[in-house]
Amino acid sequence: MSKTNIDELNTNIYDIKNKENYETKMSGLNAEIIEEISKKKEEPKWMLELRLKALEVYNKLTLPDWGPDLSELDMDKIATYVKPKTKINNSWEDVPEDIKNIFDKLGIPEAEKKSLSGVGAQYDSEIVYHSIKEELVKQGVIYTDFDTAVKEYPEIVKKYFMKCVPVSDHKFSALHYAVWSGGSFVYVPKGVKVDIPLQSYFRLNAKGAGQFEHTLIIVDEGASLQFIEGCSAPKYNETNLHAGCVELFVKENAFLRYSTIENWSKNMLNLNTKRVIVEKNGTIEWVTGSFGSKISMLYPMSILNGENAKCEFTGISFAGKGQNLDTGLKVVHNAKHTSSVINSKSISKNGGICTFRSNTHVKSNATNSKVTVSCESLMLDSMSRSDTIPVCNIETDDTEFSHEAKIGKISDEAIFYIMSRGISEEEAKAMIVRGFAEPISKVLPLEYAVEMNNLINLELEGSIG
């Protein structure tokens, strides 16, 4: 890569960290800690009861016996609640200077001014900043942190919380419901179009800590929303854990695009859960970029419950040395004329492992449905590995199904051709990789497409992690 490109990138922005200076930091997982978390949050009794029930479920469930090895995870050593010395603020100027500096360097306040209609910023276990443009408030849009939603909109929360992702779904969903903290709550009323995206950014600063934010979004009938999620953390020599949960509800004739750029540090175990229920004529679009973490197990799920419901998934993962990114998508077709399009790309280098899993289930009542699965993998050397594991369960013959998979190394001929135009070998490889990733960057807002391309450049240079 040319020197100019390196100068254009601040290779340290994702690895900046603050000294530990917290109001509260609690490690381990037991009923006493959960009760203390709930007490500090001044939660209603019904939420504490749900937390304690989730702990019981967690203790009964076992680690998955497939996928990456998670044996290094020791919950006794994970800080399950880390509260910074600040409250939630609606002005960046009121955020403590050391925390504000982190978000300044990550460009969050600047992005808010240029291209967002609302921002939530979480630091460790708590939201430290939240805003929403006044015109959205006047239209009845609710965008707040999830802790506030529990207190101010309890009936809505009770109606939807745990209804998309059940507590018993797997061990880490149970863990999440036991110790969740922070996150976002969005309600878009009927017919309201939110054209400028909302964004939540999750920053984990504490070493040896977990982050367990909960995101709940309801897009009502005929409404639309674009929501962006950003994640990052500095690098430590201790294991960090991310076990958030995203529950999405797309009502009749509604639209939601949920975009995520993840750049967790390479000591992170990313065990997140995301799921959506889509009703008649509704559309969900997932756009994901996974660049960080030591291990990822992330499989967004779409349940197409209404006739003519649609799902589109566009994702890319990039695994380097020491990384095992196990990602994919699940789709359940549960009504007539439903459709899903899955387009996944992965890049691996220096012994990195990328695994893509898709699980599509077309039920017997989902006649005249369409499923398209495409997965492409690019390996930059002979040390790396890429696997695709598609699972298809189709219960009706009245289905249009197609699957395509391509796995290969970067082409020596293509590199030679580009180099014959006077371009260095390093830049030739970078151009091929950026071209490979272009379908994902095209569907991101401009600022986030730039960030994704920067992350690709940094991974190719080996400058982070």
Coordinates of N, CA and C in Angstrom, one line a residue, residues 38 41 43-54 145-147 149-151 153-168 172-186 212-218 243-249 251 273 275 277:
S38 N -29.5 -4.4 39.2 CA -30.9 -3.9 39.1 C -31.2 -2.8 40.1
K41 N -29.7 0.5 39.0 CA -30.5 1.0 37.9 C -31.9 1.5 38.3
E43 N -34.5 -0.3 38.9 CA -35.4 -1.0 38.0 C -36.7 -1.4 38.7
P44 N -37.8 -1.6 37.9 CA -39.0 -2.1 38.5 C -38.8 -3.6 38.9
K45 N -39.6 -4.1 39.8 CA -39.5 -5.5 40.3 C -39.6 -6.5 39.2
W46 N -40.5 -6.2 38.2 CA -40.7 -7.2 37.1 C -39.4 -7.5 36.3
M47 N -38.6 -6.4 36.1 CA -37.3 -6.6 35.4 C -36.3 -7.5 36.2
L48 N -36.2 -7.2 37.5 CA -35.4 -8.0 38.3 C -35.8 -9.5 38.3
E49 N -37.1 -9.7 38.3 CA -37.6 -11.1 38.2 C -37.2 -11.8 36.9
L50 N -37.3 -11.1 35.8 CA -36.8 -11.6 34.5 C -35.4 -11.9 34.5
R51 N -34.6 -11.0 35.1 CA -33.1 -11.2 35.2 C -32.8 -12.5 36.0
L52 N -33.4 -12.7 37.1 CA -33.1 -13.8 37.9 C -33.5 -15.1 37.3
K53 N -34.7 -15.1 36.6 CA -35.1 -16.3 35.8 C -34.1 -16.6 34.7
A54 N -33.6 -15.6 34.1 CA -32.6 -15.8 33.0 C -31.3 -16.4 33.6
D145 N -32.5 5.5 25.3 CA -31.7 4.3 25.8 C -32.7 3.3 26.4
F146 N -32.3 2.0 26.4 CA -33.2 1.0 26.8 C -33.5 1.1 28.3
D147 N -32.6 1.5 29.1 CA -32.9 1.7 30.5 C -34.0 2.7 30.8
A149 N -36.3 3.4 28.6 CA -37.5 2.9 28.0 C -38.2 2.0 29.0
V150 N -37.5 1.2 29.8 CA -38.0 0.3 30.8 C -38.9 1.1 31.8
K151 N -38.4 2.3 32.2 CA -39.1 3.1 33.2 C -40.2 4.0 32.6
Y153 N -41.6 3.7 29.3 CA -42.6 3.0 28.3 C -42.7 1.5 28.7
P154 N -43.1 1.2 30.0 CA -43.0 -0.1 30.4 C -44.0 -1.1 29.7
E155 N -45.2 -0.5 29.3 CA -46.1 -1.4 28.6 C -45.6 -1.8 27.2
I156 N -45.0 -0.9 26.5 CA -44.4 -1.3 25.2 C -43.3 -2.3 25.4
V157 N -42.4 -2.0 26.4 CA -41.3 -2.9 26.6 C -41.8 -4.3 27.0
K158 N -42.8 -4.4 27.9 CA -43.3 -5.7 28.3 C -43.9 -6.5 27.1
K159 N -44.5 -5.7 26.2 CA -45.2 -6.4 25.0 C -44.1 -7.0 24.1
Y160 N -42.9 -6.4 24.0 CA -42.0 -6.9 23.0 C -40.7 -7.5 23.5
F161 N -40.3 -7.1 24.7 CA -39.1 -7.6 25.3 C -39.1 -9.1 25.5
M162 N -38.1 -9.8 25.0 CA -37.9 -11.3 25.1 C -38.9 -12.0 24.1
K163 N -39.7 -11.3 23.3 CA -40.7 -12.0 22.5 C -40.1 -12.4 21.1
C164 N -39.0 -11.7 20.7 CA -38.4 -12.1 19.4 C -37.2 -13.1 19.7
V165 N -36.4 -12.8 20.7 CA -35.4 -13.7 21.1 C -35.7 -14.3 22.5
P166 N -36.2 -15.5 22.6 CA -36.5 -16.1 23.9 C -35.3 -16.3 24.8
V167 N -35.5 -16.3 26.1 CA -34.4 -16.4 27.0 C -33.7 -17.7 26.9
S168 N -34.4 -18.8 26.5 CA -33.9 -20.1 26.4 C -33.3 -20.4 25.0
F172 N -26.0 -17.9 25.7 CA -25.6 -16.5 25.7 C -26.8 -15.5 25.6
S173 N -27.9 -16.0 25.1 CA -29.1 -15.1 25.2 C -29.6 -15.1 26.7
A174 N -29.5 -16.2 27.4 CA -29.8 -16.3 28.8 C -28.9 -15.4 29.6
L175 N -27.6 -15.5 29.3 CA -26.6 -14.6 29.9 C -27.0 -13.1 29.7
H176 N -27.3 -12.8 28.5 CA -27.6 -11.4 28.1 C -28.8 -10.9 29.0
Y177 N -29.9 -11.7 29.0 CA -31.1 -11.2 29.8 C -30.8 -11.1 31.2
A178 N -29.8 -11.9 31.8 CA -29.5 -11.8 33.2 C -28.8 -10.5 33.5
V179 N -27.9 -10.0 32.6 CA -27.0 -8.9 33.0 C -27.1 -7.8 32.0
W180 N -28.1 -7.7 31.1 CA -28.1 -6.7 30.1 C -28.0 -5.3 30.7
S181 N -27.4 -4.4 30.0 CA -27.3 -3.0 30.4 C -27.0 -2.1 29.2
G182 N -27.8 -1.0 29.2 CA -27.6 0.0 28.1 C -28.4 -0.5 26.9
G183 N -28.0 0.1 25.7 CA -28.7 -0.3 24.5 C -29.7 0.8 24.0
S184 N -30.5 0.4 23.1 CA -31.4 1.4 22.4 C -32.8 0.9 22.3
F185 N -33.7 1.9 22.3 CA -35.1 1.6 22.1 C -35.6 2.6 21.1
V186 N -36.3 2.1 20.0 CA -36.8 2.9 18.9 C -38.2 2.4 18.6
F212 N -23.2 -5.9 27.3 CA -24.5 -6.6 27.1 C -25.7 -5.7 26.8
E213 N -25.5 -4.8 25.8 CA -26.5 -3.9 25.5 C -27.7 -4.6 24.8
H214 N -28.9 -4.0 25.1 CA -30.1 -4.5 24.4 C -30.7 -3.5 23.5
T215 N -31.0 -3.9 22.3 CA -31.6 -3.0 21.3 C -33.0 -3.6 20.9
L216 N -34.0 -2.7 21.0 CA -35.4 -3.1 20.7 C -35.9 -2.0 19.8
I217 N -36.3 -2.4 18.5 CA -36.8 -1.5 17.5 C -38.2 -2.0 17.0
I218 N -39.2 -1.1 17.0 CA -40.5 -1.4 16.5 C -40.8 -0.4 15.3
A243 N -22.0 -9.8 24.4 CA -23.1 -10.7 24.3 C -24.4 -9.8 24.3
G244 N -24.5 -8.9 23.3 CA -25.7 -8.1 23.2 C -26.8 -8.8 22.6
C245 N -27.9 -8.1 22.5 CA -29.1 -8.8 21.9 C -29.9 -7.7 21.1
V246 N -30.3 -8.0 19.9 CA -31.1 -7.1 19.1 C -32.5 -7.8 18.7
E247 N -33.6 -7.1 19.1 CA -34.9 -7.6 18.8 C -35.6 -6.6 17.9
L248 N -36.0 -7.0 16.7 CA -36.6 -6.1 15.7 C -37.9 -6.6 15.3
F249 N -38.9 -5.6 15.2 CA -40.2 -5.9 14.7 C -40.6 -5.0 13.6
K251 N -43.5 -4.2 11.1 CA -44.9 -4.4 10.9 C -45.4 -4.4 9.4
T273 N -26.6 -11.8 19.5 CA -27.8 -12.4 19.0 C -28.7 -11.3 18.3
R275 N -32.3 -10.7 15.8 CA -33.4 -11.4 15.2 C -34.5 -10.4 14.9
I277 N -38.8 -10.1 13.4 CA -40.0 -10.7 12.9 C -40.7 -9.7 11.9

